[in-house]
mmCIF file of C-alpha atoms in Angstrom:
data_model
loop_
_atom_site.group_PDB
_atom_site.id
_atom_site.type_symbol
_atom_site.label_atom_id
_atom_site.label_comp_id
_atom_site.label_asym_id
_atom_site.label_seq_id
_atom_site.Cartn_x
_atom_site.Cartn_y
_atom_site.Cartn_z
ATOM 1 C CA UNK W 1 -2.131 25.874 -24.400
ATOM 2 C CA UNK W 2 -1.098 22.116 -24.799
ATOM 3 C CA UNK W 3 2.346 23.371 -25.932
ATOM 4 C CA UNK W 4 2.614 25.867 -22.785
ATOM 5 C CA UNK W 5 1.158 22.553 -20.837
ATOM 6 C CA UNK W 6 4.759 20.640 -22.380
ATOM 7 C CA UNK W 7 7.180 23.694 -21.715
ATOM 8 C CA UNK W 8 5.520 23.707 -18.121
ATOM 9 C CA UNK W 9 6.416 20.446 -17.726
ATOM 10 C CA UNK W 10 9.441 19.883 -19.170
ATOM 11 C CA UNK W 11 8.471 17.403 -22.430
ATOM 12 C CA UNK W 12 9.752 19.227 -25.354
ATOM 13 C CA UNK W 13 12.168 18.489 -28.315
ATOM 14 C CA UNK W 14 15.123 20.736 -26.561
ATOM 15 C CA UNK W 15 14.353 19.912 -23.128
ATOM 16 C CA UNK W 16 14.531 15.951 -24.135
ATOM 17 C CA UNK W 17 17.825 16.018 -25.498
ATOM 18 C CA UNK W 18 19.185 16.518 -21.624
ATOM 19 C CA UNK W 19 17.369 13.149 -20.144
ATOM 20 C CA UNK W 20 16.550 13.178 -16.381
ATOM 21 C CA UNK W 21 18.798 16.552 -15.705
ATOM 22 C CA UNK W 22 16.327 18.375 -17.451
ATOM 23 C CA UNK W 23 14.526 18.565 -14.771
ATOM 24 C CA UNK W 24 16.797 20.962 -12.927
ATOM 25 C CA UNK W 25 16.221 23.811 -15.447
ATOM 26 C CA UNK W 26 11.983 22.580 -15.303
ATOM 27 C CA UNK W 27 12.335 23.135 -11.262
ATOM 28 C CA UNK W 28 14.057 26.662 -11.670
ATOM 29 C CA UNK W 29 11.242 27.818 -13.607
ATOM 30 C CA UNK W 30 8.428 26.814 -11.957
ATOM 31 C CA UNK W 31 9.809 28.140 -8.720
ATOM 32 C CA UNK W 32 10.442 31.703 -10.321
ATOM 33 C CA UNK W 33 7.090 31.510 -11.923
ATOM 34 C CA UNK W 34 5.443 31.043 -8.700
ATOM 35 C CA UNK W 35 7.707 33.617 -6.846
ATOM 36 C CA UNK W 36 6.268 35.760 -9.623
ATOM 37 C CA UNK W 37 2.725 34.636 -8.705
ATOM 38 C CA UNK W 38 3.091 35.500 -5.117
ATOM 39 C CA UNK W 39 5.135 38.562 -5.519
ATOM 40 C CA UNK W 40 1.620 39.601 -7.527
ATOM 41 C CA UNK W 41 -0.830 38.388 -5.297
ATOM 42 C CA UNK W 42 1.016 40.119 -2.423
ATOM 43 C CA UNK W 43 1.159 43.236 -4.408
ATOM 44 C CA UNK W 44 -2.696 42.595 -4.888
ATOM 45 C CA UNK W 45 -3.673 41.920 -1.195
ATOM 46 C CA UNK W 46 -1.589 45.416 0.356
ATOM 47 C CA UNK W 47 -1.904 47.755 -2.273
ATOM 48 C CA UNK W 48 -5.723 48.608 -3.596
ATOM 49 C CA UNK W 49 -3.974 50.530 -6.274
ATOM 50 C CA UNK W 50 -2.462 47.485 -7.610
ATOM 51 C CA UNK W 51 -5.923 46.126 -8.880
ATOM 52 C CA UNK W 52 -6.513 47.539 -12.045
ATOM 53 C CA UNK W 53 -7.131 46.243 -15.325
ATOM 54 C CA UNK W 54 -4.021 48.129 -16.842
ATOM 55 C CA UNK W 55 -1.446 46.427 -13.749
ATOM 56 C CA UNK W 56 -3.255 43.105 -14.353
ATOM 57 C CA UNK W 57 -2.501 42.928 -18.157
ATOM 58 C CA UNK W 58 0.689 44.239 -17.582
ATOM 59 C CA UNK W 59 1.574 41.745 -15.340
ATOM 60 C CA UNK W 60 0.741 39.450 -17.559
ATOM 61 C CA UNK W 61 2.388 40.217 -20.593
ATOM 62 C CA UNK W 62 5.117 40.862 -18.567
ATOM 63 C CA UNK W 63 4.870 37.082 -17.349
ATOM 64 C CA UNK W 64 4.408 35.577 -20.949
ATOM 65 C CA UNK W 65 7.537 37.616 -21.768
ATOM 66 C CA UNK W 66 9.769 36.515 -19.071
ATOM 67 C CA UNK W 67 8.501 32.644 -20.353
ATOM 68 C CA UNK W 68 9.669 33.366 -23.616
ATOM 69 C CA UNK W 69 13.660 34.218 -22.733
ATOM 70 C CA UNK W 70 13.758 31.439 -20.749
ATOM 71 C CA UNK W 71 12.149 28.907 -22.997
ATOM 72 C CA UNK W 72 14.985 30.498 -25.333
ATOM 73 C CA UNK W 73 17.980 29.637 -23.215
ATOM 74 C CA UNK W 74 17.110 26.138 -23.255
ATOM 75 C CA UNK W 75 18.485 25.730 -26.872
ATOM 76 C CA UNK W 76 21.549 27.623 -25.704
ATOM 77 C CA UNK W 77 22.574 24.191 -23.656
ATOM 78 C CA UNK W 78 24.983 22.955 -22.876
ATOM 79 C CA UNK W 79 27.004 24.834 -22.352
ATOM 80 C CA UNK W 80 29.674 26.240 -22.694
ATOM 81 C CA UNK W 81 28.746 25.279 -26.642
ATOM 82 C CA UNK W 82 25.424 24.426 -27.896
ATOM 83 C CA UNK W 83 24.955 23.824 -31.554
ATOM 84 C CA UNK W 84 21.664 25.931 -31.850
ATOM 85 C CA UNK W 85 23.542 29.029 -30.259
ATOM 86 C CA UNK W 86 26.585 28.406 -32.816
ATOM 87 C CA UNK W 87 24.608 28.064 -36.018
ATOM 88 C CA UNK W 88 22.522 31.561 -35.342
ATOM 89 C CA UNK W 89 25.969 33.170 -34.679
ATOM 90 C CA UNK W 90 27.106 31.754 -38.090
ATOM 91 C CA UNK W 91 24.284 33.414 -39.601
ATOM 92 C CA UNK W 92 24.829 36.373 -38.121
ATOM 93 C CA UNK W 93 27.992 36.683 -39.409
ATOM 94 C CA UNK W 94 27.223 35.335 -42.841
ATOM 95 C CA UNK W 95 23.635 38.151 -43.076
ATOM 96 C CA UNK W 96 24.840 41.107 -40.892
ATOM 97 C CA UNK W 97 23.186 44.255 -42.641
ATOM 98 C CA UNK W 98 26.503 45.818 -41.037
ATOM 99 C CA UNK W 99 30.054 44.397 -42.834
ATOM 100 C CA UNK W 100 31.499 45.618 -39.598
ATOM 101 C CA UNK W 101 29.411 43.763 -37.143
ATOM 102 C CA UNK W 102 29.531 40.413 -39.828
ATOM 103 C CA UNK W 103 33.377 40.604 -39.127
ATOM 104 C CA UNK W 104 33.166 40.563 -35.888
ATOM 105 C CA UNK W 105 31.492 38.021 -35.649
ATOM 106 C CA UNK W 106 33.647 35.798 -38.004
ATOM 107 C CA UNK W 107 36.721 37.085 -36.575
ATOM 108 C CA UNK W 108 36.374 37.374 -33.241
ATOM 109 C CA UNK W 109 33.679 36.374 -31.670
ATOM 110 C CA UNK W 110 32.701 32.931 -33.646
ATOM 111 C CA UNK W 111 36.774 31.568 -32.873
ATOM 112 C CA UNK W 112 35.825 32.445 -28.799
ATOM 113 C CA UNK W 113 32.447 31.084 -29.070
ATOM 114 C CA UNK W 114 33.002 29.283 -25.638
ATOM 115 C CA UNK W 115 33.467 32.474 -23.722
ATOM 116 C CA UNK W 116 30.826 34.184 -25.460
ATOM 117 C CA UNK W 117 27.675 31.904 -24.661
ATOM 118 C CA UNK W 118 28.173 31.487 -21.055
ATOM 119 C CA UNK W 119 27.523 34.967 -20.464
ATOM 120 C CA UNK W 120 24.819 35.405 -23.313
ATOM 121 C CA UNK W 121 22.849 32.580 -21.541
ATOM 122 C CA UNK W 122 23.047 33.900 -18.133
ATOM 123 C CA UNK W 123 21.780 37.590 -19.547
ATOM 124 C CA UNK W 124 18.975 35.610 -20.579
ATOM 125 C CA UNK W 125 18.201 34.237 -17.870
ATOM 126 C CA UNK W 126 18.801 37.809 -15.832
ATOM 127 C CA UNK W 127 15.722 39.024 -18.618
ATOM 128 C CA UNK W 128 13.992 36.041 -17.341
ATOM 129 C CA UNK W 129 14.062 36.791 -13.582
ATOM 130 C CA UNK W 130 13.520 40.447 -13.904
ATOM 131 C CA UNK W 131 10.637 39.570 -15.829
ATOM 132 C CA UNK W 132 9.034 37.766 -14.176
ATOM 133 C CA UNK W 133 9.552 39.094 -10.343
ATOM 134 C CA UNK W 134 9.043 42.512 -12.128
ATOM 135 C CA UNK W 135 12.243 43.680 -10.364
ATOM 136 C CA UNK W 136 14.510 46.444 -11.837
ATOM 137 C CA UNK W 137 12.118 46.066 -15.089
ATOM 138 C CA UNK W 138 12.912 49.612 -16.568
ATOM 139 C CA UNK W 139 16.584 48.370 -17.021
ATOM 140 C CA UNK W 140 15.836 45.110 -18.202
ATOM 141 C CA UNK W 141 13.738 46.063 -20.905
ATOM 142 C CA UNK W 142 16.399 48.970 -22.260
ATOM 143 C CA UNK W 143 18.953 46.367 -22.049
ATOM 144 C CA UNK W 144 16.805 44.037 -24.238
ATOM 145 C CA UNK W 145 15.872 46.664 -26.797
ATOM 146 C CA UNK W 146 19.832 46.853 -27.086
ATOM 147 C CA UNK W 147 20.319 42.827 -27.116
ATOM 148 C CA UNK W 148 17.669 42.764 -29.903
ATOM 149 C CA UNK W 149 18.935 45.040 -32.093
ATOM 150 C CA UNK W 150 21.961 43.301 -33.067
ATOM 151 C CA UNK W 151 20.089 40.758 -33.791
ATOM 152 C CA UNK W 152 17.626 42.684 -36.131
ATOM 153 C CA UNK W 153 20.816 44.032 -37.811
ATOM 154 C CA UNK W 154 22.621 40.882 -37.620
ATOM 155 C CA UNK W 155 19.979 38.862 -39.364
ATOM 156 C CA UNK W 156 18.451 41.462 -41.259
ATOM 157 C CA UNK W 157 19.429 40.028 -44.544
ATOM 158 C CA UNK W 158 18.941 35.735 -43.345
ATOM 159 C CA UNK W 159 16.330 34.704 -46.054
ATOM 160 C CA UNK W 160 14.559 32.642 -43.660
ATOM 161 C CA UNK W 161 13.768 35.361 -41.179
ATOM 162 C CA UNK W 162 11.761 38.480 -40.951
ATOM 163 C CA UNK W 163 13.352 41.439 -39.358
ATOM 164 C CA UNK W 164 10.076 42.995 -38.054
ATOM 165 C CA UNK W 165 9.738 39.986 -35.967
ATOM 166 C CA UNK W 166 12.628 41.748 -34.074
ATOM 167 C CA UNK W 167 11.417 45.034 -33.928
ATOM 168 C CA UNK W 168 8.131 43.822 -32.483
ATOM 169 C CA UNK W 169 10.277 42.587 -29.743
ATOM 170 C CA UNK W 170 12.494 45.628 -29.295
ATOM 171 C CA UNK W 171 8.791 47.635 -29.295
ATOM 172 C CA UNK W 172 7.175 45.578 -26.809
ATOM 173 C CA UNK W 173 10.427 45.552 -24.225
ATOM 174 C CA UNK W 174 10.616 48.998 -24.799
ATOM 175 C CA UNK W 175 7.316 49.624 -23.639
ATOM 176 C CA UNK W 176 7.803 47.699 -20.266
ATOM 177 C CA UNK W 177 10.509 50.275 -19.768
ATOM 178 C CA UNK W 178 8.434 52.983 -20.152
ATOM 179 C CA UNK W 179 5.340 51.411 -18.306
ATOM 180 C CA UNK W 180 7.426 50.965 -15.172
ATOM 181 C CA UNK W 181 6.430 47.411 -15.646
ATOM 182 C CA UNK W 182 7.775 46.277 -12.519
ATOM 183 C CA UNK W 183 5.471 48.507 -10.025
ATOM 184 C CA UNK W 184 2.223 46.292 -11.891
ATOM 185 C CA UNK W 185 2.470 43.929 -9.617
ATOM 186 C CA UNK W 186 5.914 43.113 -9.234
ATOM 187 C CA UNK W 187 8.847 43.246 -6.780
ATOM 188 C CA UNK W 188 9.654 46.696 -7.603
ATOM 189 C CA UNK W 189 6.504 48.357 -6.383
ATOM 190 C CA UNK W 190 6.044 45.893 -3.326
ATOM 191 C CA UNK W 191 9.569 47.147 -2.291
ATOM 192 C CA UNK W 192 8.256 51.115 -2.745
ATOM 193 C CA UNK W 193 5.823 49.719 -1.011
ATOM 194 C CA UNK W 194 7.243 48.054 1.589
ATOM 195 C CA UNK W 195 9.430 51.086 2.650
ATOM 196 C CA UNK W 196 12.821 48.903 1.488
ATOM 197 C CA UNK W 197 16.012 50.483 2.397
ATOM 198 C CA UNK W 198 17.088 49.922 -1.385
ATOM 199 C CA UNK W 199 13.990 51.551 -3.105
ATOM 200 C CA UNK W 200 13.406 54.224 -0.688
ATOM 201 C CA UNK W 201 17.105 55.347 0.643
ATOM 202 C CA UNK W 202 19.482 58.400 -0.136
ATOM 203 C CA UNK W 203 22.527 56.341 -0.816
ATOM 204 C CA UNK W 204 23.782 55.772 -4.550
ATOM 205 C CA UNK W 205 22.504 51.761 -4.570
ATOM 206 C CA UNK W 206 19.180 53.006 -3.929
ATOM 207 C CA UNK W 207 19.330 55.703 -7.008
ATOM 208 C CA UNK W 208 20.704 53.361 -9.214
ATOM 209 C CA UNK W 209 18.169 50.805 -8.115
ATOM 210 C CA UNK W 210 15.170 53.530 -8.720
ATOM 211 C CA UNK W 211 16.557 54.735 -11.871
ATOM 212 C CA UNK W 212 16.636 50.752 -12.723
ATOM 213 C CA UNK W 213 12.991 49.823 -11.857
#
């Protein structure tokens, strides 16, 4: 709890590094986590259907989960190079339990590193969001399993990790996508609920939306 209380607040090792501007990235988060909050508690207060024990611990795994992808783009700054996002690329391409993959890695995507994290970081934080709103959940947490699974196989054979750590992961992302995780609480069901054009029309945005959530 006292390190969530640091995270919360911004005093950690990686948030330190980045002096006063850290506190841009410490604002972010504590807005989304309290859009998340209210996107619940109006979930709670129109929809009796909402309050279960099953939507409430949801929700709250769900919550926890979003914390944990953002807390991990912090070491990915600055950008467009950060040395914590360049080493575990290194590794991947030095343990990869596929040659293939490992030479990708050293050949192409290691040499381009700058264009690569950029868009890694902002997925992140796009796992983060739907997360935590619990919007478009379903395709979130596919996309995840995918994300992790490189990593499993790219640091399957790294001596100082343990690839089940990984699956575990890829399991419990998985299971938000099958849970619908986003209608506990979240922005997708107040959306159903609401009547929104994008959850409840014909057109193809709103099937791609409902296939997403």
């Amino acid at each position: 709890m006292y390190d969530t209380a640091l995270f919360l607040i911004g005093d950690t090792g990686d948030y330190n590094r980045f002096g006063a501007a850290k506190y841009v990235s410490v604002l972010f988060y504590l807005l989304l986590l309290a859009a998340g909050l209210f996107v619940a508690w109006r979930n709670w207060t129109e929809d009796p259907s909402q309050r279960t024990v099953r939507n409430v611990g949801i929700f709250v795994m769900r919550l926890i989960a979003g914390g944990m992808w953002f807390q991990g783009t912090i070491w990915k700054l600055p950008l467009p190079v950060a040395a914590g996002f360049k080493y575990w690329l290194e590794q991947e391409g030095k343990f990869s339990a596929i040659s293939l993959q490992g030479a990708l890695v050293r050949d192409v995507l290691l040499p381009h590193i700058a264009l690569l994290q950029p868009p890694v970081y902002l997925l992140e934080i796009a796992f983060t969001v739907s997360l935590t709103l619990g919007l478009a959940v379903r395709l979130s947490g596919l996309v995840v399993v995918l994300f992790i699974l490189q990593l499993w196989l790219g640091l399957y054979n790294d001596p100082t990790e343990w690839p089940w750590t990984y699956v575990a992961i890829a399991f419990a992302h998985a299971m938000f996508a099958v849970s619908e995780a986003g209608q506990c609480l979240g922005l997708d069901n107040l959306l159903r609920l609401r009547g929104a054009a994008i959850a409840n029309g014909r057109g193809i945005i709103a099937a791609a939306y409902r296939l997403a959530s």
